[in-house]
Every structure is written in C-alpha cells, then in structure tokens.
mmCIF file of C-alpha atoms in Angstrom:
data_model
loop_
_atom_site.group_PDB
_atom_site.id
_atom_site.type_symbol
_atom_site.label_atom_id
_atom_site.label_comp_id
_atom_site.label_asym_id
_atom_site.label_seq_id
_atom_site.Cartn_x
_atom_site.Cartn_y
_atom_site.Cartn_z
ATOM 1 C CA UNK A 1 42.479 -4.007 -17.461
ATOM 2 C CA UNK A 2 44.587 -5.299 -14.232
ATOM 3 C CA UNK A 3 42.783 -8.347 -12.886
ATOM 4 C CA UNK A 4 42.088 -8.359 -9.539
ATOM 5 C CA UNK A 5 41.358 -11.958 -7.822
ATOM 6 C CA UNK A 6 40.294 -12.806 -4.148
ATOM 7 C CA UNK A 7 41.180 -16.529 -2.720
ATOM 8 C CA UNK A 8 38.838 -18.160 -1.361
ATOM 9 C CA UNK A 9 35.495 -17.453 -2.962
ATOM 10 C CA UNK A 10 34.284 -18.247 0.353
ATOM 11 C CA UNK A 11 35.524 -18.931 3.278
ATOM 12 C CA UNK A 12 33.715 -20.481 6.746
ATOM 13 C CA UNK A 13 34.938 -19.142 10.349
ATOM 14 C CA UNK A 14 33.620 -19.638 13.677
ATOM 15 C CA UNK A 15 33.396 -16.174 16.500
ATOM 16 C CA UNK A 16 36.770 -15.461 17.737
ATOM 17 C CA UNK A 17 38.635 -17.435 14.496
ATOM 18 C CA UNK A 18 41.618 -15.818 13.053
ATOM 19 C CA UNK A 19 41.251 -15.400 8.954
ATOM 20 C CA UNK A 20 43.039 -14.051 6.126
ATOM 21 C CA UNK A 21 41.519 -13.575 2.737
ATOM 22 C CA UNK A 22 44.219 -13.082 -0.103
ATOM 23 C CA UNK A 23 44.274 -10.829 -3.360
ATOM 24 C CA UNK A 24 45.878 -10.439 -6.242
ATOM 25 C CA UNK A 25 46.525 -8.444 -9.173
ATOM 26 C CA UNK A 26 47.835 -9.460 -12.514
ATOM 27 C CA UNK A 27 49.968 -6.376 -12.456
ATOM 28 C CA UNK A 28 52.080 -4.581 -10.244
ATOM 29 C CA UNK A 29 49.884 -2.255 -8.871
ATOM 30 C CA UNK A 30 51.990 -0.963 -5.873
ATOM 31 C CA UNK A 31 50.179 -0.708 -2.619
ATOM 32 C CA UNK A 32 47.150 1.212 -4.428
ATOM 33 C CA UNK A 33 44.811 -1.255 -3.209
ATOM 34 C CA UNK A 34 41.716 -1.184 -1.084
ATOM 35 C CA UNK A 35 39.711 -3.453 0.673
ATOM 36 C CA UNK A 36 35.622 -3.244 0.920
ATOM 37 C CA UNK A 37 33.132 -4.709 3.237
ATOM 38 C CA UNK A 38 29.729 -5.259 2.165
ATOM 39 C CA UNK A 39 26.398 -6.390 4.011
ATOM 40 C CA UNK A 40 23.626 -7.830 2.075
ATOM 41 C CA UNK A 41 21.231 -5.004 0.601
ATOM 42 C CA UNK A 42 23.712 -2.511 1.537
ATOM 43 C CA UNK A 43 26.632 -0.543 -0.141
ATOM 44 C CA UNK A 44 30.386 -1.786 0.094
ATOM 45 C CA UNK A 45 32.200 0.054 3.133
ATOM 46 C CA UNK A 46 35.717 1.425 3.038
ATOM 47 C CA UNK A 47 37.812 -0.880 5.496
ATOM 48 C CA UNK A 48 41.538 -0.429 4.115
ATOM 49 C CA UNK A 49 43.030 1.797 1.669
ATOM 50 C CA UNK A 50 46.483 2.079 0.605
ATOM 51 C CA UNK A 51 47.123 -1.605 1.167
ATOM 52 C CA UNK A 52 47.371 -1.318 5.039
ATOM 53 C CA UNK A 53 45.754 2.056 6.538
ATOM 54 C CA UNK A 54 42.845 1.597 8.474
ATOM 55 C CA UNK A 55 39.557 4.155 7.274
ATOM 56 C CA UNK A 56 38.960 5.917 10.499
ATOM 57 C CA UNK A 57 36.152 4.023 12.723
ATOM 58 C CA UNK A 58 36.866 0.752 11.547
ATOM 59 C CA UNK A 59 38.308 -1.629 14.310
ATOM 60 C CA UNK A 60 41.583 -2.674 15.054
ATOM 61 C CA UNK A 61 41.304 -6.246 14.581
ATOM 62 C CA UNK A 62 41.241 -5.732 10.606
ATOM 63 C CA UNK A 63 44.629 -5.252 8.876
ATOM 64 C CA UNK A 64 45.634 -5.342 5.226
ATOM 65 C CA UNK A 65 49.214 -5.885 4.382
ATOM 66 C CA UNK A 66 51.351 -6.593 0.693
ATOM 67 C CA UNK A 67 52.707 -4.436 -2.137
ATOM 68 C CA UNK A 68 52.949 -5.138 -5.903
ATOM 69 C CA UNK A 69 50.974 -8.098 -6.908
ATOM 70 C CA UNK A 70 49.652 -10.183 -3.509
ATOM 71 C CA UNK A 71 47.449 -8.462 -0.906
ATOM 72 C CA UNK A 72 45.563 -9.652 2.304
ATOM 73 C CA UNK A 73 43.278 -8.494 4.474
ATOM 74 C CA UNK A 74 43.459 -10.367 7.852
ATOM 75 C CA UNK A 75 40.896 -10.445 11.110
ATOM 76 C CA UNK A 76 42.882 -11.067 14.066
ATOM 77 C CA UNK A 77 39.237 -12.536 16.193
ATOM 78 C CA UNK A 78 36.556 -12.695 14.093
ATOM 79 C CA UNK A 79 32.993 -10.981 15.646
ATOM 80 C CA UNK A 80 29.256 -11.448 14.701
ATOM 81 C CA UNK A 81 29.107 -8.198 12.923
ATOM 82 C CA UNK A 82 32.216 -9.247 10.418
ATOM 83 C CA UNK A 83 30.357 -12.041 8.094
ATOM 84 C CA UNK A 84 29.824 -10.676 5.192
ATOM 85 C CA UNK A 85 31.378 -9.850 1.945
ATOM 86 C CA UNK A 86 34.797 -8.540 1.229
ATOM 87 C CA UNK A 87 36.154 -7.233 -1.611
ATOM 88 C CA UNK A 88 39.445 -6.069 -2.554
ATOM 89 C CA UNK A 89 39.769 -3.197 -5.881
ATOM 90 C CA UNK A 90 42.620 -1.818 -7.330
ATOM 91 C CA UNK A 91 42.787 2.023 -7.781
ATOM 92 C CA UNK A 92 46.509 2.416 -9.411
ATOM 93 C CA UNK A 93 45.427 1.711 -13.173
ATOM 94 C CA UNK A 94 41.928 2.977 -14.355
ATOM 95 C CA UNK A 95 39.906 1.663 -15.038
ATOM 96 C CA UNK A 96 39.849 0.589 -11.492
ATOM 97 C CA UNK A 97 39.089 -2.467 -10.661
ATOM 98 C CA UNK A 98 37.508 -4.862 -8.300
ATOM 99 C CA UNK A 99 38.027 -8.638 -7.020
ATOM 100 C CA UNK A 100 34.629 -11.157 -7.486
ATOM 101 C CA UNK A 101 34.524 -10.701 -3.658
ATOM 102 C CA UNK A 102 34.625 -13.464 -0.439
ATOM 103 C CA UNK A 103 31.712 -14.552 1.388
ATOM 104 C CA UNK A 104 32.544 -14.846 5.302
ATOM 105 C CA UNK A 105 30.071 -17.152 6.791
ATOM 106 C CA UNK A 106 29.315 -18.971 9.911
ATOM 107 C CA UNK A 107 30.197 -22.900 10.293
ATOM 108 C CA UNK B 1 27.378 14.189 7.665
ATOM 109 C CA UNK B 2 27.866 13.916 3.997
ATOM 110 C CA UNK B 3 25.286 12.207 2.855
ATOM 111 C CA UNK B 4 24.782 10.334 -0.773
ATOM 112 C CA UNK B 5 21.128 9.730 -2.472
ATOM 113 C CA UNK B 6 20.749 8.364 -6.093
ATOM 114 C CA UNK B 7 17.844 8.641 -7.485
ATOM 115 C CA UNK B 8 16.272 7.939 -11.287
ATOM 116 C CA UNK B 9 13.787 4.926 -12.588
ATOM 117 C CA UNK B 10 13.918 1.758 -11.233
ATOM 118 C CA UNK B 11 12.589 0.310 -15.176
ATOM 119 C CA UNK B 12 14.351 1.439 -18.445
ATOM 120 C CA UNK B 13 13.352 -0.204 -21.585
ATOM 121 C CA UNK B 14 15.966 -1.758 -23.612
ATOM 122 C CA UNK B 15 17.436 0.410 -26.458
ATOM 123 C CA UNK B 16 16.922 3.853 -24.027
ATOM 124 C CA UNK B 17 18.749 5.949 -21.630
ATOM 125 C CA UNK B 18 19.378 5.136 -18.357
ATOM 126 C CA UNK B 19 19.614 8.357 -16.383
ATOM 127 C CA UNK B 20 20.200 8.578 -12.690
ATOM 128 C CA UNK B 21 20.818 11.629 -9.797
ATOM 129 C CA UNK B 22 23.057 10.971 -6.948
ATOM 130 C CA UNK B 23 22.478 14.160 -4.849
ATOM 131 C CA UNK B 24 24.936 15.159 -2.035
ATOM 132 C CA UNK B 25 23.897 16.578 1.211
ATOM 133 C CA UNK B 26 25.343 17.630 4.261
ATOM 134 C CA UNK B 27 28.890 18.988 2.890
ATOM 135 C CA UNK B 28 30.050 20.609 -0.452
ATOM 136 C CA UNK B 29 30.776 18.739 -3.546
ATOM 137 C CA UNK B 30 33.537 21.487 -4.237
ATOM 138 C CA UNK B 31 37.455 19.300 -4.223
ATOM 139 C CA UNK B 32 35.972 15.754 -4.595
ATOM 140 C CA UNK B 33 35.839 13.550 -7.719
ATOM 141 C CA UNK B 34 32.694 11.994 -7.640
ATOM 142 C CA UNK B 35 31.770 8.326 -9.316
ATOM 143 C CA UNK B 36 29.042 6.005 -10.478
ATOM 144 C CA UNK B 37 29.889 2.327 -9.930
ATOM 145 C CA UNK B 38 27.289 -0.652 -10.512
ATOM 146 C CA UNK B 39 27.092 -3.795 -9.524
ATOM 147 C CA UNK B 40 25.356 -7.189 -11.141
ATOM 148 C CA UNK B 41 25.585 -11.096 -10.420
ATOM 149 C CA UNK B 42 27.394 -11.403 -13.852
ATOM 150 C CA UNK B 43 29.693 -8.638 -13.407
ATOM 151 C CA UNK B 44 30.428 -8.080 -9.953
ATOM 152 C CA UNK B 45 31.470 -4.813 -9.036
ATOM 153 C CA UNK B 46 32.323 -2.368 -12.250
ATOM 154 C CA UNK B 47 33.773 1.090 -12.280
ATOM 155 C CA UNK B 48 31.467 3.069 -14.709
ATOM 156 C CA UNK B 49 33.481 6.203 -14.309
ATOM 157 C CA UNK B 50 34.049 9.579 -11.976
ATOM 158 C CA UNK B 51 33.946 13.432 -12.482
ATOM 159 C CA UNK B 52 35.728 16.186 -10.868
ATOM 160 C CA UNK B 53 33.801 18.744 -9.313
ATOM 161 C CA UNK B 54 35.315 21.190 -11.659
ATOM 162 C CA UNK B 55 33.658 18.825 -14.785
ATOM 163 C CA UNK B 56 36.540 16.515 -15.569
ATOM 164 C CA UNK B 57 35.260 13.117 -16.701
ATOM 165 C CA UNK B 58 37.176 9.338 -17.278
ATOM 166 C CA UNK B 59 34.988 6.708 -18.344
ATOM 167 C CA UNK B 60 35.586 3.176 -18.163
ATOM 168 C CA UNK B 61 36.666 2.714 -21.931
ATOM 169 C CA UNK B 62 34.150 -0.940 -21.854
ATOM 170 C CA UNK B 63 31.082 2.129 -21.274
ATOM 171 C CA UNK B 64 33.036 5.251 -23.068
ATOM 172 C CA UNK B 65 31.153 5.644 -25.961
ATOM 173 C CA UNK B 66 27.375 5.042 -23.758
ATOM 174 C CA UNK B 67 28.390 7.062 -20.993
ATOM 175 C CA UNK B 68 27.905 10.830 -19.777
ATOM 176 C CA UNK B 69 28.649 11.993 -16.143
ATOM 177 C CA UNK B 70 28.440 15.566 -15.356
ATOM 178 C CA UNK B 71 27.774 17.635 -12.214
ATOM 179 C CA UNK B 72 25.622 20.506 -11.146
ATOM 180 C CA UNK B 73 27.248 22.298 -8.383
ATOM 181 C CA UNK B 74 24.589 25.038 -7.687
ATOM 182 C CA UNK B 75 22.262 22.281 -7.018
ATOM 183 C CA UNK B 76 24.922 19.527 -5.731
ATOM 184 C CA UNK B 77 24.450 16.905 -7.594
ATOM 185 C CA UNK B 78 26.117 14.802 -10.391
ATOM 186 C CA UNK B 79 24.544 12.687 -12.847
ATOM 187 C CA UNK B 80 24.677 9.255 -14.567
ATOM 188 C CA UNK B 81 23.268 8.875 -18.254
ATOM 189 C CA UNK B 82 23.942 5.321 -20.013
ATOM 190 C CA UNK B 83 22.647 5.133 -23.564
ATOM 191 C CA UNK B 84 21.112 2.392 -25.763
ATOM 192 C CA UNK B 85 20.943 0.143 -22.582
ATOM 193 C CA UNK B 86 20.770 -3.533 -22.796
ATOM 194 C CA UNK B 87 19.623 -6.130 -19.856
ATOM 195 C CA UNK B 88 23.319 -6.221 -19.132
ATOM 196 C CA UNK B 89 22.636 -2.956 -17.446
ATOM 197 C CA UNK B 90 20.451 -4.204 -15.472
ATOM 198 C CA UNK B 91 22.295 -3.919 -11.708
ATOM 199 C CA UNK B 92 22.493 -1.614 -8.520
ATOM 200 C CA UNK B 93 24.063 1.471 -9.573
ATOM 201 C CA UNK B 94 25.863 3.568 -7.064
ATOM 202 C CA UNK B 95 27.496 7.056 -6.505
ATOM 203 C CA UNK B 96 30.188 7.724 -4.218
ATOM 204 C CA UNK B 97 32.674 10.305 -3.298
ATOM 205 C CA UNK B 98 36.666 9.365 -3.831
ATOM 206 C CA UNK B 99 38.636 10.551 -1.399
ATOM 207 C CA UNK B 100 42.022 9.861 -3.664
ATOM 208 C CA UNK B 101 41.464 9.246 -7.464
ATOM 209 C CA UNK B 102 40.380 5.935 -7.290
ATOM 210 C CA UNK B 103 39.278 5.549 -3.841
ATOM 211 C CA UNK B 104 35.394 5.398 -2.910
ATOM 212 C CA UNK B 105 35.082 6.146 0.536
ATOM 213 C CA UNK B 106 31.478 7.246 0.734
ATOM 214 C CA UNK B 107 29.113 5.249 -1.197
ATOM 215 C CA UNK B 108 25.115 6.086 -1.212
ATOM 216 C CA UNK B 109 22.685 3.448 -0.522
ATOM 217 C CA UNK B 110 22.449 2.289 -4.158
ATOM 218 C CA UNK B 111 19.296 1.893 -6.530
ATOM 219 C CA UNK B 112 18.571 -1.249 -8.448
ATOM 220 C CA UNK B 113 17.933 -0.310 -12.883
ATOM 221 C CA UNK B 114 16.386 -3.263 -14.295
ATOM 222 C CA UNK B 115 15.990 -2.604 -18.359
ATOM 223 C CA UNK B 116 13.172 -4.628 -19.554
ATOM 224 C CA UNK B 117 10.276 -4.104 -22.033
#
C-alpha cells in the first residue's frame, strides 16, 4: 500500500496567518492526490483534487501544489471557518489511501 | 442536490455481519462508482472499497475476503456487508460518490458501528 504522511500532526495559526501543511507519499503517485477538510462530527469535504484544482465552491485562498512524491496544501490568510482537520489521500494506486490528518487550531 | 444517507445498526455483536444502506437521493446513481470508507482513532481514514453502478466491485485486499458491496439501482441504493466483525470495526462508516476512480467528492453524513456483545 503507498503510504501517505501529513507534516505536522498539528499545527497552531492565528486569523489572517499564512500556512502550509505538507504530504507525502512513499511512491510516486503523480499528481493523483487530493486534499480533505473535515469538521468535528462531520464528513471530510473535497477541497483539492488532482494535486492543485480547486472543487468548485471552495475559496480561493486554498491551493495545493507538487507532483510525484511531496504535496502541500497552502492557506494564503487563514479565516475562523478553516480550523479544522485536513487530510491529504492518494487515489493513483488502490487501495487508496489516506494521510493520519493535521489538526489546525487556534493559538 | 444529490444527497447521501447511510443507514444500518448502530450495535453489531462481534463474530456477525455488519450490514449498512447508503441511499442516494436527489440525482441518479447511473455513471458513478460509489464507495464505503470508515474511519476509527486507530486507523484513521480506510478505503473499504467502491462499486460501479453497473455492479463492478474492488475491495481493499486488508477487507477482501469480509467484504460485499453491491447496488440496487431500481431503488438507488448500494450496500455495505462486513462479515465476522471484530471491535476493530468498530468506526464511522461512510458512503460517498467518486467523481474519478478514486476520488470521493460527495460523502454522506456518516453513521458510527460499534461491535460489542
């Protein structure tokens, strides 16, 4: 199975902060790689797929960039509504897996 | 709006089946693969496995031989059914819809199995 992991576990970030959470994959995977945000009690949410496309509706200050092996999803200004969890999951190699996620929280 | 609901038991005993519904409203299932993904503290998030409208399955080969999907598309729904269950089952299962092999884009709301006796 490719192994897919996230850096740092956690990370803490003030409103308007700039941050970049990192990924990789033990493998080449290509840019097959998405990126998931999840709120507590709720499902994950479809940010970036393909490495760097934006799903439709989600904002512009999210971007996900890198190919083969080392991924990142970065927010430009962090708001309220992005603490939470992110996760990143490779869909090149089934089965398809996922990073152990990073917390976003408040300092 | 395409909407995703699973439903099943929230208590399976150990040694059982785990079965589970994920019904899909508000658009066809016709074209999609559909999938069944869990989640637990120990494991994280884990890929049990998808189906093609059309019946195709892949399994994740660390389920294979516990796992059915299959899909009912008079009725529009798929199903999840996990034999011989441990408490390592125990975990929020989910269905989504991918919108590439691979890709969950629509997830439903999730339902928390907890096998115990």
């Amino acid at each position: 199975d490719v192994q897919m992991t996230q850096s740092p576990s956690t990370l803490s970030a003030s409103v308007g902060d700039r941050v970049t959470i990192t990924c990789r994959a033990s493998l080449s995977i290509s840019d097959w790689l998405a990126w998931y945000q999840q709120k507590p009690g709720k499902a994950p949410n479809l940010l970036v797929y393909k490495a760097s496309y934006l799903e439709s509706d989600v904002p512009s200050r999210f971007s996900g960039g890198g190919s083969g092996t080392e991924f990142t999803l970065t927010i430009s200004s962090l708001q309220p509504d992005d603490f939470a969890t992110y996760y990143c999951q490779q869909y090149n190699y089934d089965p398809y897996t996922f990073g152990q996620g990073t917390k976003l929280e408040l300092k | 709006q395409v909407q995703l609901q699973e439903s099943g038991p929230g208590l399976v005993k150990p040694s059982e089946t785990l079965s589970l519904n994920c019904t899909v409203s508000g658009g066809s299932i016709h074209s999609y693969y559909w999938s069944w993904i869990r989640q637990s503290p120990e494991k994280g998030l884990e890929w049990i496995g998808h189906i093609y409208y059309r019946g195709t399955t892949n399994y994740n080969p660390s389920l294979k031989s516990r796992v059915t999907i299959s899909v009912d598309m008079s009725k529009s729904y798929f199903s999840l059914n996990l034999r011989s269950v441990t408490a390592a089952d125990t975990a929020v299962y989910y269905c989504a819809r991918q919108a590439a092999v691979g890709l969950n884009n629509l997830w439903g709301r999730g339902t928390l199995v907890t096998v115990s006796s």
